[in-house]
Amino acid sequence: DTGVSQDPRHKITKRGQNVTFRCDPISEHNRLYWYRQTLGQGPEFLTYFQNEAQLEKSRLLSDRFSAERPKGSFSTLEIQRTEQGDSAMYLCASSFRPGPEYEAFFGQGTRLTVV
Amino acid sequence: DQQVKQNSPSLSVQEGRISILNCDYTNSMFDYFLWYKKYPAEGPTFLISISSIKDKNEDGRFTVFLNKSAKHLSLHIVPSQPGDSAVYFCAASKVNRDDKIIFGKGTRLHILP
């Protein structure tokens, strides 16, 4: 499977715990995005990387959130001291820039439930 | 503020007829537009895109139309098939600037037998 891979697919955690998600992009893609989707909403931009450099962080990304892409390949998104409002689908996408096409390809997502 | 707006939360269309999904945007700096399809418990799947230098792009049963002066785009699916039942997201990007993709809230399409 050469698509975007996310792990885990589902995570249930208690409020106050830390969680970490992993995303493996399509191998030749240098751009990696993180989005969050809640019920009835479209994917909301959180942050993105060009290789290992984090280019932008949304104001949605509070201090409890941190994302890394240490070697320009896979990425991790960590949420510290989780809150019930963090419950959502966390989506990762990748693309190649610059390139003739500008679409990003998404993984299956990680469904986080904070209880 | 919602820069990409899909004002119809849902749409029902008879199988075999044309489905038309609409999208409006507010930021004139957007220069690339995309449509994604999403099934429950899956990530969005890219469908079709269009650059702002074009007004139409076609791929099989899917056609996207762009009206820059009205800041409006639409996705036409013809003929509609049962497998087209899903949530469709309109999205926009500024490829010559920050390049992140901004999504609308989606339209749920129901194809009726």
PDB file of C-alpha atoms in Angstrom:
ATOM      1  CA  ASP A   1       0.000   0.000   0.000  1.00  0.00           C
ATOM      2  CA  THR A   2       1.631   3.223  -1.108  1.00  0.00           C
ATOM      3  CA  GLY A   3      -0.984   5.633   0.276  1.00  0.00           C
ATOM      4  CA  VAL A   4      -0.860   7.792   3.389  1.00  0.00           C
ATOM      5  CA  SER A   5      -0.876   5.652   6.518  1.00  0.00           C
ATOM      6  CA  GLN A   6      -2.041   6.744   9.964  1.00  0.00           C
ATOM      7  CA  ASP A   7      -1.663   4.933  13.248  1.00  0.00           C
ATOM      8  CA  PRO A   8      -3.627   4.200  15.337  1.00  0.00           C
ATOM      9  CA  ARG A   9      -7.008   4.237  13.608  1.00  0.00           C
ATOM     10  CA  HIS A  10      -8.828   4.670  16.882  1.00  0.00           C
ATOM     11  CA  LYS A  11      -7.732   5.927  20.289  1.00  0.00           C
ATOM     12  CA  ILE A  12      -9.760   6.207  23.470  1.00  0.00           C
ATOM     13  CA  THR A  13      -8.064   8.046  26.296  1.00  0.00           C
ATOM     14  CA  LYS A  14      -8.932   9.513  29.646  1.00  0.00           C
ATOM     15  CA  ARG A  15      -9.008  13.248  30.077  1.00  0.00           C
ATOM     16  CA  GLY A  16      -5.617  14.544  31.132  1.00  0.00           C
ATOM     17  CA  GLN A  17      -3.606  11.807  29.402  1.00  0.00           C
ATOM     18  CA  ASN A  18      -1.146  12.434  26.584  1.00  0.00           C
ATOM     19  CA  VAL A  19      -1.620  10.856  23.172  1.00  0.00           C
ATOM     20  CA  THR A  20       0.592  10.623  20.095  1.00  0.00           C
ATOM     21  CA  PHE A  21      -0.452   9.876  16.536  1.00  0.00           C
ATOM     22  CA  ARG A  22       1.775   8.882  13.654  1.00  0.00           C
ATOM     23  CA  CYS A  23       1.481   9.628   9.944  1.00  0.00           C
ATOM     24  CA  ASP A  24       3.516   8.040   7.163  1.00  0.00           C
ATOM     25  CA  PRO A  25       3.089  10.043   3.949  1.00  0.00           C
ATOM     26  CA  ILE A  26       3.395   8.829   0.381  1.00  0.00           C
ATOM     27  CA  SER A  27       7.111   8.163   0.036  1.00  0.00           C
ATOM     28  CA  GLU A  28       8.075  10.779  -2.538  1.00  0.00           C
ATOM     29  CA  HIS A  29       5.921  13.518  -1.002  1.00  0.00           C
ATOM     30  CA  ASN A  30       7.742  16.382   0.688  1.00  0.00           C
ATOM     31  CA  ARG A  31       4.682  18.245   2.005  1.00  0.00           C
ATOM     32  CA  LEU A  32       2.729  16.893   4.993  1.00  0.00           C
ATOM     33  CA  TYR A  33      -0.428  18.342   6.525  1.00  0.00           C
ATOM     34  CA  TRP A  34      -2.396  17.734   9.705  1.00  0.00           C
ATOM     35  CA  TYR A  35      -6.123  18.475   9.852  1.00  0.00           C
ATOM     36  CA  ARG A  36      -8.829  17.942  12.448  1.00  0.00           C
ATOM     37  CA  GLN A  37     -12.437  17.127  11.630  1.00  0.00           C
ATOM     38  CA  THR A  38     -15.377  17.246  14.003  1.00  0.00           C
ATOM     39  CA  LEU A  39     -18.964  16.219  13.341  1.00  0.00           C
ATOM     40  CA  GLY A  40     -20.668  18.342  10.729  1.00  0.00           C
ATOM     41  CA  GLN A  41     -17.531  20.249   9.861  1.00  0.00           C
ATOM     42  CA  GLY A  42     -15.009  20.045   7.091  1.00  0.00           C
ATOM     43  CA  PRO A  43     -11.362  19.271   7.803  1.00  0.00           C
ATOM     44  CA  GLU A  44      -9.775  22.187   9.684  1.00  0.00           C
ATOM     45  CA  PHE A  45      -6.135  22.988   9.021  1.00  0.00           C
ATOM     46  CA  LEU A  46      -3.793  22.494  11.976  1.00  0.00           C
ATOM     47  CA  THR A  47      -0.236  22.614  10.617  1.00  0.00           C
ATOM     48  CA  TYR A  48       1.974  21.612   7.728  1.00  0.00           C
ATOM     49  CA  PHE A  49       5.559  20.716   6.925  1.00  0.00           C
ATOM     50  CA  GLN A  50       7.795  21.080   3.920  1.00  0.00           C
ATOM     51  CA  ASN A  51      10.314  18.293   4.470  1.00  0.00           C
ATOM     52  CA  GLU A  52      11.258  18.676   8.152  1.00  0.00           C
ATOM     53  CA  ALA A  53      10.409  22.378   8.409  1.00  0.00           C
ATOM     54  CA  GLN A  54       7.120  23.307  10.026  1.00  0.00           C
ATOM     55  CA  LEU A  55       5.785  26.119   7.835  1.00  0.00           C
ATOM     56  CA  GLU A  56       2.655  27.214   9.665  1.00  0.00           C
ATOM     57  CA  LYS A  57       0.603  26.438  12.734  1.00  0.00           C
ATOM     58  CA  SER A  58      -3.076  27.279  12.983  1.00  0.00           C
ATOM     59  CA  ARG A  59      -4.324  29.152  16.009  1.00  0.00           C
ATOM     60  CA  LEU A  60      -6.418  26.017  16.570  1.00  0.00           C
ATOM     61  CA  LEU A  61      -3.167  24.356  17.617  1.00  0.00           C
ATOM     62  CA  SER A  62      -2.915  25.288  21.278  1.00  0.00           C
ATOM     63  CA  ASP A  63       0.230  24.904  23.358  1.00  0.00           C
ATOM     64  CA  ARG A  64      -0.901  21.394  24.263  1.00  0.00           C
ATOM     65  CA  PHE A  65      -0.425  20.308  20.647  1.00  0.00           C
ATOM     66  CA  SER A  66       2.941  19.678  19.057  1.00  0.00           C
ATOM     67  CA  ALA A  67       3.831  18.210  15.700  1.00  0.00           C
ATOM     68  CA  GLU A  68       7.168  17.016  14.402  1.00  0.00           C
ATOM     69  CA  ARG A  69       8.608  15.628  11.223  1.00  0.00           C
ATOM     70  CA  PRO A  70      12.192  14.946  12.307  1.00  0.00           C
ATOM     71  CA  LYS A  71      13.686  13.487   9.143  1.00  0.00           C
ATOM     72  CA  GLY A  72      11.251  14.825   6.604  1.00  0.00           C
ATOM     73  CA  SER A  73       9.504  11.460   6.344  1.00  0.00           C
ATOM     74  CA  PHE A  74       6.930  10.380   8.945  1.00  0.00           C
ATOM     75  CA  SER A  75       5.295  12.866  11.303  1.00  0.00           C
ATOM     76  CA  THR A  76       3.889  12.710  14.816  1.00  0.00           C
ATOM     77  CA  LEU A  77       1.157  14.795  16.406  1.00  0.00           C
ATOM     78  CA  GLU A  78       1.127  14.848  20.198  1.00  0.00           C
ATOM     79  CA  ILE A  79      -1.652  16.173  22.380  1.00  0.00           C
ATOM     80  CA  GLN A  80      -0.778  16.738  26.025  1.00  0.00           C
ATOM     81  CA  ARG A  81      -3.305  16.828  28.857  1.00  0.00           C
ATOM     82  CA  THR A  82      -6.168  15.865  26.591  1.00  0.00           C
ATOM     83  CA  GLU A  83      -9.568  17.517  27.024  1.00  0.00           C
ATOM     84  CA  GLN A  84     -12.988  16.326  25.923  1.00  0.00           C
ATOM     85  CA  GLY A  85     -12.986  19.039  23.253  1.00  0.00           C
ATOM     86  CA  ASP A  86     -10.039  17.319  21.617  1.00  0.00           C
ATOM     87  CA  SER A  87     -12.298  14.453  20.563  1.00  0.00           C
ATOM     88  CA  ALA A  88     -12.230  14.472  16.766  1.00  0.00           C
ATOM     89  CA  MET A  89     -10.898  12.751  13.675  1.00  0.00           C
ATOM     90  CA  TYR A  90      -7.271  13.719  13.076  1.00  0.00           C
ATOM     91  CA  LEU A  91      -6.347  13.559   9.418  1.00  0.00           C
ATOM     92  CA  CYS A  92      -2.943  13.563   7.779  1.00  0.00           C
ATOM     93  CA  ALA A  93      -2.361  14.369   4.128  1.00  0.00           C
ATOM     94  CA  SER A  94       0.664  14.622   1.862  1.00  0.00           C
ATOM     95  CA  SER A  95       1.588  16.156  -1.460  1.00  0.00           C
ATOM     96  CA  PHE A  96       4.603  17.036  -3.589  1.00  0.00           C
ATOM     97  CA  ARG A  97       5.640  20.664  -3.988  1.00  0.00           C
ATOM     98  CA  PRO A  98       6.423  22.134  -6.392  1.00  0.00           C
ATOM     99  CA  GLY A  99       4.585  19.911  -8.793  1.00  0.00           C
ATOM    100  CA  PRO A 100       2.200  20.012 -11.675  1.00  0.00           C
ATOM    101  CA  GLU A 101      -0.697  18.994  -9.482  1.00  0.00           C
ATOM    102  CA  TYR A 102      -1.672  20.540  -6.188  1.00  0.00           C
ATOM    103  CA  GLU A 103      -3.983  18.041  -4.609  1.00  0.00           C
ATOM    104  CA  ALA A 104      -3.168  16.473  -1.253  1.00  0.00           C
ATOM    105  CA  PHE A 105      -3.863  12.823  -0.515  1.00  0.00           C
ATOM    106  CA  PHE A 106      -5.350  11.882   2.824  1.00  0.00           C
ATOM    107  CA  GLY A 107      -4.908   8.954   5.139  1.00  0.00           C
ATOM    108  CA  GLN A 108      -7.753   7.116   6.854  1.00  0.00           C
ATOM    109  CA  GLY A 109      -7.505   9.291   9.934  1.00  0.00           C
ATOM    110  CA  THR A 110      -7.165   8.656  13.659  1.00  0.00           C
ATOM    111  CA  ARG A 111     -10.417   8.863  15.616  1.00  0.00           C
ATOM    112  CA  LEU A 112      -9.694  10.238  19.110  1.00  0.00           C
ATOM    113  CA  THR A 113     -12.238   9.923  21.886  1.00  0.00           C
ATOM    114  CA  VAL A 114     -11.475  11.605  25.205  1.00  0.00           C
ATOM    115  CA  VAL A 115     -13.582  10.286  28.079  1.00  0.00           C
TER     116      VAL A 115
ATOM    117  CA  ASP B   1     -14.679  33.228   9.183  1.00  0.00           C
ATOM    118  CA  GLN B   2     -15.647  30.619   6.657  1.00  0.00           C
ATOM    119  CA  GLN B   3     -13.637  31.272   3.488  1.00  0.00           C
ATOM    120  CA  VAL B   4     -15.141  28.315   1.644  1.00  0.00           C
ATOM    121  CA  LYS B   5     -18.891  27.886   1.948  1.00  0.00           C
ATOM    122  CA  GLN B   6     -21.127  25.005   1.043  1.00  0.00           C
ATOM    123  CA  ASN B   7     -24.588  26.237   1.853  1.00  0.00           C
ATOM    124  CA  SER B   8     -26.463  23.004   1.197  1.00  0.00           C
ATOM    125  CA  PRO B   9     -25.851  20.483   3.991  1.00  0.00           C
ATOM    126  CA  SER B  10     -27.542  17.746   1.984  1.00  0.00           C
ATOM    127  CA  LEU B  11     -28.839  16.931  -1.468  1.00  0.00           C
ATOM    128  CA  SER B  12     -30.943  14.039  -2.773  1.00  0.00           C
ATOM    129  CA  VAL B  13     -30.834  13.051  -6.439  1.00  0.00           C
ATOM    130  CA  GLN B  14     -32.436  10.242  -8.382  1.00  0.00           C
ATOM    131  CA  GLU B  15     -30.066   7.609  -9.745  1.00  0.00           C
ATOM    132  CA  GLY B  16     -29.186   8.390 -13.347  1.00  0.00           C
ATOM    133  CA  ARG B  17     -29.893  12.118 -13.036  1.00  0.00           C
ATOM    134  CA  ILE B  18     -27.401  14.942 -12.673  1.00  0.00           C
ATOM    135  CA  SER B  19     -26.082  15.928  -9.242  1.00  0.00           C
ATOM    136  CA  ILE B  20     -24.967  19.535  -8.868  1.00  0.00           C
ATOM    137  CA  LEU B  21     -23.046  20.531  -5.768  1.00  0.00           C
ATOM    138  CA  ASN B  22     -22.313  24.193  -5.196  1.00  0.00           C
ATOM    139  CA  CYS B  23     -19.569  26.066  -3.419  1.00  0.00           C
ATOM    140  CA  ASP B  24     -18.798  29.747  -2.814  1.00  0.00           C
ATOM    141  CA  TYR B  25     -15.573  31.312  -1.626  1.00  0.00           C
ATOM    142  CA  THR B  26     -14.734  34.701  -0.227  1.00  0.00           C
ATOM    143  CA  ASN B  27     -10.975  35.019  -0.658  1.00  0.00           C
ATOM    144  CA  SER B  28     -10.044  36.265  -4.124  1.00  0.00           C
ATOM    145  CA  MET B  29      -6.454  35.097  -3.547  1.00  0.00           C
ATOM    146  CA  PHE B  30      -7.492  31.454  -3.943  1.00  0.00           C
ATOM    147  CA  ASP B  31      -6.098  30.156  -7.227  1.00  0.00           C
ATOM    148  CA  TYR B  32      -6.735  26.434  -7.059  1.00  0.00           C
ATOM    149  CA  PHE B  33      -9.919  24.584  -6.187  1.00  0.00           C
ATOM    150  CA  LEU B  34     -10.528  20.961  -5.321  1.00  0.00           C
ATOM    151  CA  TRP B  35     -13.363  18.578  -4.618  1.00  0.00           C
ATOM    152  CA  TYR B  36     -13.003  15.665  -2.221  1.00  0.00           C
ATOM    153  CA  LYS B  37     -15.383  12.817  -1.490  1.00  0.00           C
ATOM    154  CA  LYS B  38     -15.650  11.208   1.922  1.00  0.00           C
ATOM    155  CA  TYR B  39     -17.263   7.989   3.092  1.00  0.00           C
ATOM    156  CA  PRO B  40     -17.925   7.423   6.827  1.00  0.00           C
ATOM    157  CA  ALA B  41     -14.857   6.427   8.873  1.00  0.00           C
ATOM    158  CA  GLU B  42     -12.510   7.092   5.960  1.00  0.00           C
ATOM    159  CA  GLY B  43     -10.282   9.977   4.978  1.00  0.00           C
ATOM    160  CA  PRO B  44     -11.306  12.321   2.142  1.00  0.00           C
ATOM    161  CA  THR B  45     -10.530  11.079  -1.359  1.00  0.00           C
ATOM    162  CA  PHE B  46      -9.465  13.536  -4.043  1.00  0.00           C
ATOM    163  CA  LEU B  47     -11.944  13.765  -6.937  1.00  0.00           C
ATOM    164  CA  ILE B  48     -11.151  16.622  -9.282  1.00  0.00           C
ATOM    165  CA  SER B  49      -9.525  20.028  -9.269  1.00  0.00           C
ATOM    166  CA  ILE B  50      -9.396  23.226 -11.295  1.00  0.00           C
ATOM    167  CA  SER B  51      -6.944  26.059 -11.607  1.00  0.00           C
ATOM    168  CA  SER B  52      -8.209  29.631 -11.517  1.00  0.00           C
ATOM    169  CA  ILE B  53      -6.977  30.135 -15.089  1.00  0.00           C
ATOM    170  CA  LYS B  54      -9.636  27.707 -16.311  1.00  0.00           C
ATOM    171  CA  ASP B  55     -13.404  27.729 -16.117  1.00  0.00           C
ATOM    172  CA  LYS B  56     -14.074  24.037 -16.626  1.00  0.00           C
ATOM    173  CA  ASN B  57     -12.383  20.732 -15.981  1.00  0.00           C
ATOM    174  CA  GLU B  58     -13.845  17.360 -16.815  1.00  0.00           C
ATOM    175  CA  ASP B  59     -12.922  13.857 -15.696  1.00  0.00           C
ATOM    176  CA  GLY B  60     -15.307  11.107 -16.693  1.00  0.00           C
ATOM    177  CA  ARG B  61     -18.643  11.649 -14.978  1.00  0.00           C
ATOM    178  CA  PHE B  62     -17.293  14.577 -12.961  1.00  0.00           C
ATOM    179  CA  THR B  63     -17.077  18.169 -14.191  1.00  0.00           C
ATOM    180  CA  VAL B  64     -16.094  21.186 -12.163  1.00  0.00           C
ATOM    181  CA  PHE B  65     -17.095  24.680 -13.270  1.00  0.00           C
ATOM    182  CA  LEU B  66     -15.476  27.833 -11.947  1.00  0.00           C
ATOM    183  CA  ASN B  67     -16.996  31.325 -12.110  1.00  0.00           C
ATOM    184  CA  LYS B  68     -14.288  33.613 -10.767  1.00  0.00           C
ATOM    185  CA  SER B  69     -16.310  36.801 -10.992  1.00  0.00           C
ATOM    186  CA  ALA B  70     -19.007  35.265  -8.811  1.00  0.00           C
ATOM    187  CA  LYS B  71     -16.482  33.401  -6.629  1.00  0.00           C
ATOM    188  CA  HIS B  72     -18.502  30.282  -7.233  1.00  0.00           C
ATOM    189  CA  LEU B  73     -17.750  26.760  -8.300  1.00  0.00           C
ATOM    190  CA  SER B  74     -19.865  23.713  -8.845  1.00  0.00           C
ATOM    191  CA  LEU B  75     -19.358  19.988  -9.234  1.00  0.00           C
ATOM    192  CA  HIS B  76     -21.568  18.144 -11.713  1.00  0.00           C
ATOM    193  CA  ILE B  77     -21.909  14.384 -11.548  1.00  0.00           C
ATOM    194  CA  VAL B  78     -23.680  12.756 -14.453  1.00  0.00           C
ATOM    195  CA  PRO B  79     -25.135  10.232 -14.441  1.00  0.00           C
ATOM    196  CA  SER B  80     -25.396   9.851 -10.670  1.00  0.00           C
ATOM    197  CA  GLN B  81     -24.772   6.362  -9.334  1.00  0.00           C
ATOM    198  CA  PRO B  82     -25.510   4.749  -5.935  1.00  0.00           C
ATOM    199  CA  GLY B  83     -21.801   4.701  -5.082  1.00  0.00           C
ATOM    200  CA  ASP B  84     -21.761   8.487  -5.342  1.00  0.00           C
ATOM    201  CA  SER B  85     -23.639   8.731  -2.036  1.00  0.00           C
ATOM    202  CA  ALA B  86     -21.096  10.378   0.268  1.00  0.00           C
ATOM    203  CA  VAL B  87     -20.100  13.733   1.724  1.00  0.00           C
ATOM    204  CA  TYR B  88     -18.482  16.065  -0.783  1.00  0.00           C
ATOM    205  CA  PHE B  89     -16.066  18.752   0.337  1.00  0.00           C
ATOM    206  CA  CYS B  90     -15.169  21.797  -1.686  1.00  0.00           C
ATOM    207  CA  ALA B  91     -11.681  23.125  -0.960  1.00  0.00           C
ATOM    208  CA  ALA B  92      -9.458  25.981  -2.068  1.00  0.00           C
ATOM    209  CA  SER B  93      -5.806  26.837  -1.966  1.00  0.00           C
ATOM    210  CA  LYS B  94      -3.391  29.659  -2.735  1.00  0.00           C
ATOM    211  CA  VAL B  95      -0.760  27.591  -4.515  1.00  0.00           C
ATOM    212  CA  ASN B  96       1.492  30.563  -5.162  1.00  0.00           C
ATOM    213  CA  ARG B  97       1.376  31.639  -1.534  1.00  0.00           C
ATOM    214  CA  ASP B  98       0.923  29.651   1.640  1.00  0.00           C
ATOM    215  CA  ASP B  99      -0.571  26.721  -0.213  1.00  0.00           C
ATOM    216  CA  LYS B 100      -2.602  25.175   2.614  1.00  0.00           C
ATOM    217  CA  ILE B 101      -5.954  23.727   1.593  1.00  0.00           C
ATOM    218  CA  ILE B 102      -9.063  25.256   3.164  1.00  0.00           C
ATOM    219  CA  PHE B 103     -12.223  23.143   3.242  1.00  0.00           C
ATOM    220  CA  GLY B 104     -15.926  23.868   3.293  1.00  0.00           C
ATOM    221  CA  LYS B 105     -18.274  22.077   5.686  1.00  0.00           C
ATOM    222  CA  GLY B 106     -19.411  19.578   3.099  1.00  0.00           C
ATOM    223  CA  THR B 107     -22.607  18.517   1.355  1.00  0.00           C
ATOM    224  CA  ARG B 108     -24.052  15.058   1.945  1.00  0.00           C
ATOM    225  CA  LEU B 109     -25.254  13.596  -1.345  1.00  0.00           C
ATOM    226  CA  HIS B 110     -27.916  10.874  -1.319  1.00  0.00           C
ATOM    227  CA  ILE B 111     -28.503   9.001  -4.550  1.00  0.00           C
ATOM    228  CA  LEU B 112     -32.025   7.611  -4.558  1.00  0.00           C
ATOM    229  CA  PRO B 113     -32.837   4.335  -6.354  1.00  0.00           C
TER     230      PRO B 113
END
